[in-house]
Tab-separated table of N, CA and C in Angstrom:
chain	number	residue	atom	x	y	z
A	27	MET	N	114.778	101.792	141.226
A	27	MET	CA	114.220	101.747	139.890
A	27	MET	C	114.727	100.532	139.111
A	28	LYS	N	116.001	100.249	139.270
A	28	LYS	CA	116.601	99.145	138.539
A	28	LYS	C	115.938	97.823	138.902
A	29	GLU	N	115.734	97.585	140.174
A	29	GLU	CA	115.143	96.331	140.621
A	29	GLU	C	113.690	96.198	140.161
A	30	LYS	N	112.991	97.333	140.113
A	30	LYS	CA	111.580	97.324	139.766
A	30	LYS	C	111.345	97.077	138.277
A	31	TYR	N	112.200	97.625	137.406
A	31	TYR	CA	111.956	97.594	135.967
A	31	TYR	C	112.887	96.672	135.173
A	32	THR	N	113.733	95.914	135.814
A	32	THR	CA	114.671	95.053	135.096
A	32	THR	C	113.955	93.966	134.296
A	33	LYS	N	112.962	93.326	134.890
A	33	LYS	CA	112.272	92.227	134.198
A	33	LYS	C	111.510	92.710	132.971
A	34	ILE	N	110.776	93.805	133.083
A	34	ILE	CA	110.001	94.301	131.944
A	34	ILE	C	110.934	94.840	130.855
A	35	THR	N	112.046	95.458	131.256
A	35	THR	CA	113.026	95.936	130.277
A	35	THR	C	113.630	94.757	129.538
A	36	PHE	N	113.945	93.697	130.250
A	36	PHE	CA	114.507	92.500	129.626
A	36	PHE	C	113.518	91.899	128.623
A	37	LYS	N	112.235	91.844	129.000
A	37	LYS	CA	111.218	91.278	128.105
A	37	LYS	C	111.036	92.128	126.852
A	38	ILE	N	111.074	93.443	127.000
A	38	ILE	CA	110.932	94.320	125.835
A	38	ILE	C	112.162	94.220	124.940
A	39	LEU	N	113.352	94.206	125.557
A	39	LEU	CA	114.585	94.153	124.766
A	39	LEU	C	114.751	92.827	124.027
A	40	ILE	N	114.213	91.751	124.568
A	40	ILE	CA	114.350	90.459	123.893
A	40	ILE	C	113.487	90.394	122.634
A	41	CYS	N	112.454	91.229	122.577
A	41	CYS	CA	111.599	91.259	121.377
A	41	CYS	C	112.325	91.839	120.164
A	42	ILE	N	113.255	92.758	120.388
A	42	ILE	CA	113.926	93.433	119.274
A	42	ILE	C	114.774	92.472	118.451
A	43	PRO	N	115.696	91.674	119.035
A	43	PRO	CA	116.453	90.736	118.198
A	43	PRO	C	115.570	89.651	117.570
A	44	ILE	N	114.508	89.243	118.263
A	44	ILE	CA	113.584	88.258	117.676
A	44	ILE	C	112.897	88.847	116.453
A	45	PHE	N	112.418	90.088	116.574
A	45	PHE	CA	111.777	90.769	115.448
A	45	PHE	C	112.749	90.937	114.288
A	46	PHE	N	113.991	91.321	114.580
A	46	PHE	CA	114.991	91.501	113.527
A	46	PHE	C	115.338	90.169	112.870
A	47	SER	N	115.371	89.077	113.639
A	47	SER	CA	115.629	87.750	113.065
A	47	SER	C	114.503	87.338	112.115
A	48	ILE	N	113.265	87.609	112.509
A	48	ILE	CA	112.128	87.321	111.621
A	48	ILE	C	112.237	88.157	110.355
A	49	PHE	N	112.639	89.411	110.502
A	49	PHE	CA	112.825	90.289	109.355
A	49	PHE	C	113.894	89.732	108.409
A	50	LEU	N	115.034	89.282	108.945
A	50	LEU	CA	116.100	88.723	108.106
A	50	LEU	C	115.657	87.440	107.417
A	51	ILE	N	114.922	86.601	108.124
A	51	ILE	CA	114.401	85.377	107.503
A	51	ILE	C	113.450	85.733	106.370
A	52	ASP	N	112.616	86.741	106.579
A	52	ASP	CA	111.687	87.184	105.545
A	52	ASP	C	112.436	87.735	104.325
A	53	GLN	N	113.525	88.427	104.556
A	53	GLN	CA	114.276	89.029	103.461
A	53	GLN	C	115.155	88.022	102.715
A	54	LEU	N	115.789	87.102	103.458
A	54	LEU	CA	116.831	86.280	102.865
A	54	LEU	C	116.436	84.824	102.592
A	55	VAL	N	115.548	84.258	103.399
A	55	VAL	CA	115.243	82.836	103.291
A	55	VAL	C	113.936	82.587	102.540
A	56	VAL	N	112.868	83.245	102.958
A	56	VAL	CA	111.555	83.047	102.343
A	56	VAL	C	111.591	83.616	100.922
A	57	PRO	N	111.092	82.867	99.941
A	57	PRO	CA	111.110	83.395	98.571
A	57	PRO	C	110.230	84.639	98.429
A	58	GLN	N	110.621	85.493	97.502
A	58	GLN	CA	109.890	86.739	97.294
A	58	GLN	C	108.670	86.529	96.419
A	59	LYS	N	107.686	87.387	96.624
A	59	LYS	CA	106.509	87.417	95.778
A	59	LYS	C	106.834	88.336	94.599
A	60	ILE	N	106.849	87.781	93.398
A	60	ILE	CA	107.185	88.536	92.191
A	60	ILE	C	105.901	89.050	91.554
A	61	THR	N	105.871	90.355	91.278
A	61	THR	CA	104.685	90.995	90.726
A	61	THR	C	105.078	91.814	89.506
A	62	ASN	N	104.353	91.631	88.418
A	62	ASN	CA	104.519	92.515	87.269
A	62	ASN	C	103.597	93.701	87.465
A	63	ASP	N	104.137	94.890	87.317
A	63	ASP	CA	103.364	96.093	87.601
A	63	ASP	C	103.722	97.182	86.602
A	64	GLU	N	103.016	98.288	86.719
A	64	GLU	CA	103.215	99.397	85.795
A	64	GLU	C	103.305	100.694	86.586
A	65	ILE	N	104.290	101.526	86.278
A	65	ILE	CA	104.463	102.810	86.945
A	65	ILE	C	103.425	103.789	86.396
A	66	ILE	N	102.662	104.411	87.313
A	66	ILE	CA	101.650	105.370	86.855
A	66	ILE	C	101.994	106.803	87.253
A	67	ALA	N	102.863	106.991	88.250
A	67	ALA	CA	103.234	108.339	88.673
A	67	ALA	C	104.628	108.313	89.286
A	68	TYR	N	105.280	109.443	89.220
A	68	TYR	CA	106.584	109.578	89.856
A	68	TYR	C	106.787	111.022	90.281
A	69	GLY	N	107.719	111.223	91.175
A	69	GLY	CA	108.063	112.562	91.637
A	69	GLY	C	109.525	112.616	92.023
A	70	ARG	N	110.082	113.806	91.957
A	70	ARG	CA	111.476	114.009	92.351
A	70	ARG	C	111.555	114.177	93.864
A	71	ILE	N	112.609	113.654	94.456
A	71	ILE	CA	112.870	113.841	95.876
A	71	ILE	C	114.035	114.817	95.985
A	72	GLU	N	113.766	115.967	96.568
A	72	GLU	CA	114.790	116.987	96.730
A	72	GLU	C	114.819	117.442	98.179
A	73	ILE	N	116.008	117.732	98.650
A	73	ILE	CA	116.190	118.226	100.008
A	73	ILE	C	116.668	119.665	99.909
A	74	SER	N	115.979	120.554	100.592
A	74	SER	CA	116.375	121.963	100.600
A	74	SER	C	117.442	122.168	101.662
A	75	ARG	N	118.480	122.878	101.266
A	75	ARG	CA	119.557	123.197	102.202
A	75	ARG	C	119.735	124.706	102.255
A	76	LYS	N	119.916	125.202	103.453
A	76	LYS	CA	120.166	126.626	103.626
A	76	LYS	C	121.420	126.769	104.464
A	77	GLY	N	122.356	127.539	103.970
A	77	GLY	CA	123.614	127.748	104.683
A	77	GLY	C	123.412	128.568	105.941
A	78	LYS	N	124.391	128.517	106.813
A	78	LYS	CA	124.302	129.206	108.097
A	78	LYS	C	124.191	130.719	107.917
A	79	TYR	N	124.951	131.269	106.989
A	79	TYR	CA	124.943	132.718	106.788
A	79	TYR	C	124.314	133.102	105.456
A	80	SER	N	123.594	132.175	104.846
A	80	SER	CA	123.001	132.416	103.539
A	80	SER	C	121.529	132.794	103.677
A	81	THR	N	121.064	133.616	102.748
A	81	THR	CA	119.654	133.978	102.741
A	81	THR	C	118.869	133.148	101.734
A	82	THR	N	119.569	132.438	100.873
A	82	THR	CA	118.901	131.604	99.880
A	82	THR	C	119.121	130.138	100.210
A	83	SER	N	118.214	129.320	99.739
A	83	SER	CA	118.364	127.882	99.963
A	83	SER	C	118.654	127.210	98.634
A	84	SER	N	119.384	126.130	98.705
A	84	SER	CA	119.677	125.356	97.506
A	84	SER	C	119.012	123.992	97.643
A	85	LYS	N	118.653	123.420	96.516
A	85	LYS	CA	118.005	122.114	96.522
A	85	LYS	C	119.003	121.058	96.062
A	86	HIS	N	119.008	119.961	96.815
A	86	HIS	CA	119.887	118.840	96.506
A	86	HIS	C	119.013	117.669	96.051
A	87	PHE	N	119.270	117.166	94.870
A	87	PHE	CA	118.494	116.064	94.305
A	87	PHE	C	118.923	114.746	94.949
A	88	VAL	N	117.942	113.966	95.434
A	88	VAL	CA	118.221	112.696	96.101
A	88	VAL	C	117.830	111.513	95.219
A	89	GLY	N	116.635	111.556	94.640
A	89	GLY	CA	116.175	110.430	93.827
A	89	GLY	C	114.754	110.641	93.357
A	90	TYR	N	114.109	109.528	93.012
A	90	TYR	CA	112.736	109.563	92.522
A	90	TYR	C	111.862	108.649	93.361
A	91	LYS	N	110.609	109.074	93.544
A	91	LYS	CA	109.605	108.242	94.212
A	91	LYS	C	108.593	107.824	93.149
A	92	PHE	N	108.281	106.519	93.108
A	92	PHE	CA	107.393	105.972	92.094
A	92	PHE	C	106.145	105.386	92.734
A	93	LEU	N	105.037	105.459	92.023
A	93	LEU	CA	103.775	104.856	92.422
A	93	LEU	C	103.346	103.930	91.296
A	94	THR	N	102.929	102.710	91.658
A	94	THR	CA	102.549	101.733	90.640
A	94	THR	C	101.029	101.586	90.561
A	95	LYS	N	100.605	100.879	89.540
A	95	LYS	CA	99.180	100.666	89.299
A	95	LYS	C	98.514	99.894	90.440
A	96	ARG	N	99.259	99.006	91.087
A	96	ARG	CA	98.722	98.208	92.199
A	96	ARG	C	98.833	98.911	93.549
A	97	GLY	N	99.265	100.162	93.540
A	97	GLY	CA	99.314	100.947	94.770
A	97	GLY	C	100.603	100.834	95.554
A	98	LEU	N	101.634	100.254	94.999
A	98	LEU	CA	102.915	100.141	95.691
A	98	LEU	C	103.728	101.412	95.486
A	99	GLU	N	104.461	101.811	96.514
A	99	GLU	CA	105.338	102.974	96.433
A	99	GLU	C	106.752	102.546	96.749
A	100	PHE	N	107.702	103.103	96.014
A	100	PHE	CA	109.107	102.854	96.297
A	100	PHE	C	109.922	104.036	95.825
A	101	SER	N	111.104	104.185	96.409
A	101	SER	CA	112.008	105.279	96.061
A	101	SER	C	113.317	104.700	95.581
A	102	ILE	N	113.873	105.346	94.556
A	102	ILE	CA	115.142	104.911	93.981
A	102	ILE	C	116.111	106.083	93.995
A	103	ARG	N	117.337	105.798	94.367
A	103	ARG	CA	118.375	106.800	94.514
A	103	ARG	C	118.914	107.244	93.149
A	104	GLU	N	118.751	108.526	92.841
A	104	GLU	CA	119.381	109.232	91.721
A	104	GLU	C	119.196	108.623	90.332
A	105	THR	N	118.289	107.701	90.154
A	105	THR	CA	118.102	107.055	88.859
A	105	THR	C	116.629	107.080	88.492
A	106	PHE	N	116.370	107.423	87.243
A	106	PHE	CA	115.000	107.446	86.754
A	106	PHE	C	114.726	106.170	85.967
A	107	ILE	N	113.582	105.547	86.207
A	107	ILE	CA	113.182	104.348	85.461
A	107	ILE	C	112.426	104.821	84.223
A	108	LYS	N	112.995	104.572	83.064
A	108	LYS	CA	112.411	105.076	81.821
A	108	LYS	C	111.252	104.213	81.327
A	109	GLU	N	111.257	102.948	81.689
A	109	GLU	CA	110.199	102.049	81.237
A	109	GLU	C	109.046	102.039	82.241
A	110	ASN	N	107.844	101.867	81.757
A	110	ASN	CA	106.689	101.787	82.655
A	110	ASN	C	106.464	100.374	83.185
A	111	GLU	N	106.792	99.368	82.407
A	111	GLU	CA	106.608	97.970	82.815
A	111	GLU	C	107.775	97.540	83.690
A	112	ILE	N	107.474	97.147	84.947
A	112	ILE	CA	108.519	96.710	85.874
A	112	ILE	C	108.092	95.418	86.564
A	113	THR	N	109.083	94.742	87.141
A	113	THR	CA	108.856	93.555	87.956
A	113	THR	C	109.327	93.873	89.367
A	114	ILE	N	108.435	93.679	90.343
A	114	ILE	CA	108.733	94.016	91.737
A	114	ILE	C	108.813	92.736	92.555
A	115	GLY	N	109.890	92.605	93.329
A	115	GLY	CA	110.042	91.513	94.283
A	115	GLY	C	109.698	92.014	95.667
A	116	GLN	N	108.740	91.351	96.323
A	116	GLN	CA	108.227	91.824	97.605
A	116	GLN	C	108.286	90.680	98.616
A	117	SER	N	108.691	90.995	99.847
A	117	SER	CA	108.740	89.973	100.889
A	117	SER	C	107.322	89.633	101.341
A	118	TYR	N	107.140	88.400	101.817
A	118	TYR	CA	105.798	87.930	102.187
A	118	TYR	C	105.305	88.477	103.518
A	119	ILE	N	106.146	88.471	104.538
A	119	ILE	CA	105.683	88.830	105.876
A	119	ILE	C	105.537	90.340	106.043
A	120	PHE	N	106.590	91.092	105.721
A	120	PHE	CA	106.584	92.537	105.947
A	120	PHE	C	106.198	93.347	104.712
A	121	GLN	N	105.974	92.700	103.590
A	121	GLN	CA	105.586	93.354	102.344
A	121	GLN	C	106.599	94.423	101.928
A	122	ASN	N	107.871	94.195	102.217
A	122	ASN	CA	108.929	95.126	101.867
A	122	ASN	C	109.353	94.896	100.419
A	123	ILE	N	109.504	95.957	99.652
A	123	ILE	CA	109.956	95.828	98.267
A	123	ILE	C	111.466	95.634	98.279
A	124	ASN	N	111.906	94.466	97.787
A	124	ASN	CA	113.319	94.115	97.809
A	124	ASN	C	114.001	94.287	96.470
A	125	SER	N	113.237	94.183	95.387
A	125	SER	CA	113.851	94.307	94.067
A	125	SER	C	112.893	94.983	93.102
A	126	VAL	N	113.471	95.777	92.233
A	126	VAL	CA	112.732	96.434	91.159
A	126	VAL	C	113.554	96.247	89.891
A	127	LYS	N	112.933	95.627	88.902
A	127	LYS	CA	113.622	95.364	87.647
A	127	LYS	C	112.743	95.772	86.479
A	128	SER	N	113.368	96.340	85.476
A	128	SER	CA	112.686	96.562	84.209
A	128	SER	C	113.216	95.510	83.239
A	129	LYS	N	112.787	95.579	82.005
A	129	LYS	CA	113.273	94.603	81.032
A	129	LYS	C	114.753	94.786	80.744
A	130	ILE	N	115.250	95.991	80.931
A	130	ILE	CA	116.643	96.290	80.597
A	130	ILE	C	117.542	96.327	81.831
A	131	ASN	N	117.106	97.006	82.915
A	131	ASN	CA	117.971	97.258	84.072
A	131	ASN	C	117.400	96.664	85.358
A	132	ASP	N	118.323	96.460	86.313
A	132	ASP	CA	117.964	96.038	87.660
A	132	ASP	C	118.258	97.204	88.606
A	133	TYR	N	117.241	97.694	89.303
A	133	TYR	CA	117.377	98.852	90.186
A	133	TYR	C	117.380	98.456	91.661
A	134	SER	N	117.547	97.193	91.958
A	134	SER	CA	117.439	96.694	93.331
A	134	SER	C	118.468	97.316	94.261
A	135	ASP	N	119.677	97.542	93.783
A	135	ASP	CA	120.720	98.099	94.643
A	135	ASP	C	120.538	99.590	94.899
A	136	LYS	N	119.637	100.239	94.177
A	136	LYS	CA	119.398	101.671	94.354
A	136	LYS	C	118.139	101.972	95.161
A	137	LEU	N	117.455	100.937	95.653
A	137	LEU	CA	116.252	101.148	96.463
A	137	LEU	C	116.603	101.835	97.779
A	138	MET	N	115.762	102.788	98.182
A	138	MET	CA	116.016	103.461	99.459
A	138	MET	C	114.750	103.615	100.292
A	139	SER	N	113.662	102.986	99.920
A	139	SER	CA	112.428	103.081	100.690
A	139	SER	C	112.207	101.799	101.489
A	140	GLY	N	111.281	101.850	102.433
A	140	GLY	CA	111.006	100.679	103.263
A	140	GLY	C	112.170	100.373	104.185
A	141	PHE	N	112.517	99.107	104.307
A	141	PHE	CA	113.638	98.701	105.150
A	141	PHE	C	114.935	98.634	104.363
A	142	ASN	N	114.985	99.267	103.216
A	142	ASN	CA	116.214	99.348	102.440
A	142	ASN	C	116.948	100.631	102.812
A	143	GLY	N	118.223	100.675	102.524
A	143	GLY	CA	118.984	101.899	102.764
A	143	GLY	C	119.265	102.136	104.233
A	144	ALA	N	119.075	103.386	104.652
A	144	ALA	CA	119.433	103.813	106.007
A	144	ALA	C	118.615	103.090	107.071
A	145	CYS	N	117.359	102.809	106.781
A	145	CYS	CA	116.499	102.158	107.777
A	145	CYS	C	117.020	100.757	108.126
A	146	PHE	N	117.571	100.055	107.147
A	146	PHE	CA	118.133	98.729	107.422
A	146	PHE	C	119.305	98.838	108.389
A	147	TYR	N	120.181	99.829	108.177
A	147	TYR	CA	121.351	99.967	109.038
A	147	TYR	C	120.967	100.411	110.452
A	148	PHE	N	119.945	101.246	110.565
A	148	PHE	CA	119.466	101.607	111.899
A	148	PHE	C	118.818	100.411	112.590
A	149	SER	N	118.101	99.583	111.846
A	149	SER	CA	117.499	98.373	112.425
A	149	SER	C	118.581	97.395	112.877
A	150	LEU	N	119.619	97.252	112.075
A	150	LEU	CA	120.740	96.381	112.438
A	150	LEU	C	121.434	96.896	113.693
A	151	SER	N	121.671	98.207	113.764
A	151	SER	CA	122.322	98.750	114.959
A	151	SER	C	121.431	98.605	116.190
A	152	LEU	N	120.121	98.749	116.029
A	152	LEU	CA	119.207	98.549	117.154
A	152	LEU	C	119.260	97.104	117.650
A	153	ALA	N	119.323	96.148	116.729
A	153	ALA	CA	119.409	94.734	117.122
A	153	ALA	C	120.724	94.452	117.862
A	154	ILE	N	121.817	95.021	117.391
A	154	ILE	CA	123.118	94.809	118.043
A	154	ILE	C	123.139	95.465	119.424
A	155	ILE	N	122.650	96.701	119.503
A	155	ILE	CA	122.632	97.415	120.792
A	155	ILE	C	121.729	96.707	121.796
A	156	SER	N	120.581	96.232	121.351
A	156	SER	CA	119.685	95.546	122.292
A	156	SER	C	120.262	94.213	122.739
A	157	THR	N	120.984	93.530	121.856
A	157	THR	CA	121.629	92.271	122.247
A	157	THR	C	122.710	92.522	123.295
A	158	ILE	N	123.517	93.545	123.090
A	158	ILE	CA	124.539	93.903	124.078
A	158	ILE	C	123.875	94.301	125.396
A	159	SER	N	122.776	95.052	125.310
A	159	SER	CA	122.056	95.463	126.520
A	159	SER	C	121.492	94.257	127.262
A	160	LEU	N	120.964	93.282	126.521
A	160	LEU	CA	120.458	92.062	127.158
A	160	LEU	C	121.562	91.313	127.880
A	161	LEU	N	122.726	91.224	127.245
A	161	LEU	CA	123.852	90.545	127.888
A	161	LEU	C	124.292	91.286	129.151
A	162	MET	N	124.279	92.615	129.096
A	162	MET	CA	124.653	93.384	130.287
A	162	MET	C	123.626	93.212	131.403
A	163	LEU	N	122.351	93.200	131.064
A	163	LEU	CA	121.312	93.017	132.092
A	163	LEU	C	121.376	91.630	132.714
A	164	LYS	N	121.688	90.644	131.889
A	164	LYS	CA	121.690	89.262	132.371
A	164	LYS	C	122.926	88.930	133.193
A	165	PHE	N	124.103	89.362	132.737
A	165	PHE	CA	125.342	88.881	133.343
A	165	PHE	C	126.081	89.902	134.199
A	166	ASN	N	125.748	91.167	134.110
A	166	ASN	CA	126.425	92.168	134.921
A	166	ASN	C	125.612	92.408	136.191
A	167	LYS	N	126.007	91.740	137.244
A	167	LYS	CA	125.278	91.851	138.512
A	167	LYS	C	125.550	93.182	139.213
A	168	ASN	N	126.639	93.865	138.864
A	168	ASN	CA	126.995	95.138	139.500
A	168	ASN	C	126.602	96.331	138.637
A	169	LEU	N	125.590	96.174	137.806
A	169	LEU	CA	125.137	97.255	136.936
A	169	LEU	C	124.517	98.361	137.792
A	170	SER	N	125.016	99.567	137.618
A	170	SER	CA	124.538	100.686	138.440
A	170	SER	C	123.201	101.213	137.913
A	171	GLN	N	122.604	102.081	138.705
A	171	GLN	CA	121.363	102.743	138.319
A	171	GLN	C	121.571	103.558	137.046
A	172	ASN	N	122.683	104.258	136.958
A	172	ASN	CA	123.001	105.061	135.785
A	172	ASN	C	123.209	104.170	134.556
A	173	GLY	N	123.858	103.050	134.713
A	173	GLY	CA	124.047	102.113	133.605
A	173	GLY	C	122.724	101.563	133.094
A	174	PHE	N	121.820	101.263	134.007
A	174	PHE	CA	120.491	100.781	133.625
A	174	PHE	C	119.719	101.845	132.848
A	175	GLN	N	119.797	103.083	133.312
A	175	GLN	CA	119.128	104.174	132.611
A	175	GLN	C	119.742	104.412	131.234
A	176	ASN	N	121.056	104.260	131.130
A	176	ASN	CA	121.718	104.404	129.830
A	176	ASN	C	121.261	103.329	128.848
A	177	ILE	N	121.061	102.113	129.341
A	177	ILE	CA	120.553	101.034	128.491
A	177	ILE	C	119.170	101.393	127.949
A	178	ILE	N	118.311	101.881	128.809
A	178	ILE	CA	116.959	102.266	128.381
A	178	ILE	C	117.019	103.418	127.385
A	179	LEU	N	117.845	104.416	127.668
A	179	LEU	CA	117.904	105.604	126.807
A	179	LEU	C	118.490	105.307	125.429
A	180	ILE	N	119.578	104.551	125.343
A	180	ILE	CA	120.187	104.298	124.036
A	180	ILE	C	119.263	103.443	123.173
A	181	ASN	N	118.618	102.462	123.771
A	181	ASN	CA	117.683	101.635	123.002
A	181	ASN	C	116.467	102.437	122.559
A	182	SER	N	115.953	103.286	123.430
A	182	SER	CA	114.809	104.122	123.067
A	182	SER	C	115.171	105.105	121.956
A	183	PHE	N	116.351	105.699	122.055
A	183	PHE	CA	116.786	106.670	121.059
A	183	PHE	C	116.960	106.033	119.680
A	184	VAL	N	117.630	104.900	119.615
A	184	VAL	CA	117.845	104.239	118.321
A	184	VAL	C	116.527	103.693	117.778
A	185	ALA	N	115.642	103.208	118.644
A	185	ALA	CA	114.321	102.756	118.190
A	185	ALA	C	113.519	103.922	117.628
A	186	PHE	N	113.585	105.078	118.287
A	186	PHE	CA	112.893	106.264	117.789
A	186	PHE	C	113.430	106.678	116.426
A	187	LEU	N	114.752	106.717	116.272
A	187	LEU	CA	115.343	107.083	114.976
A	187	LEU	C	114.947	106.105	113.877
A	188	THR	N	114.952	104.824	114.194
A	188	THR	CA	114.585	103.812	113.207
A	188	THR	C	113.133	103.970	112.776
A	189	LEU	N	112.240	104.147	113.718
A	189	LEU	CA	110.829	104.337	113.384
A	189	LEU	C	110.604	105.641	112.634
A	190	TYR	N	111.309	106.677	112.992
A	190	TYR	CA	111.181	107.960	112.303
A	190	TYR	C	111.615	107.847	110.841
A	191	ILE	N	112.736	107.194	110.600
A	191	ILE	CA	113.230	107.032	109.235
A	191	ILE	C	112.275	106.138	108.444
A	192	TYR	N	111.745	105.097	109.066
A	192	TYR	CA	110.816	104.202	108.365
A	192	TYR	C	109.513	104.926	108.016
A	193	VAL	N	108.991	105.730	108.941
A	193	VAL	CA	107.736	106.428	108.699
A	193	VAL	C	107.924	107.546	107.679
A	194	MET	N	109.022	108.286	107.792
A	194	MET	CA	109.258	109.377	106.852
A	194	MET	C	109.498	108.844	105.448
A	195	ASN	N	110.242	107.776	105.331
A	195	ASN	CA	110.330	106.951	104.120
A	195	ASN	C	110.404	107.740	102.821
A	196	PHE	N	110.988	108.882	102.841
A	196	PHE	CA	111.132	109.743	101.662
A	196	PHE	C	109.839	109.761	100.902
């Protein structure tokens, strides 16, 4: 199995750090598209928790989800935006919302939707794991069948978690 699938695994794994590099360039180097927008709807984000021996569930408040007039959605951790007029900074390639500012406050550090928050850290870990896996595939000539399968499984698992968190997107 290892001999048969090494080349295709290498080609797939090399796409992950390239994609993450493009993502970082989009976030950090390319200037953001600044848009003035207006909040038209919002909702509370709550997570229901039920104890192991409890018959009742408790709700834990996480943050707010906002919808703007131009159809953009974003979530902010534990803070409500009181003003309707906001300025949104959006990346050009991936259309990720990087900053949200009102006339008074900057909410950019509290963003948790898109590639912000947990999804960014899972994407970073996927890029690091795939880079290590590429180095092992390229330079470890004595890689066993079990080691090869572990490389496929860990990358698949972290990719699945990253996509799940991005799609669920609070």
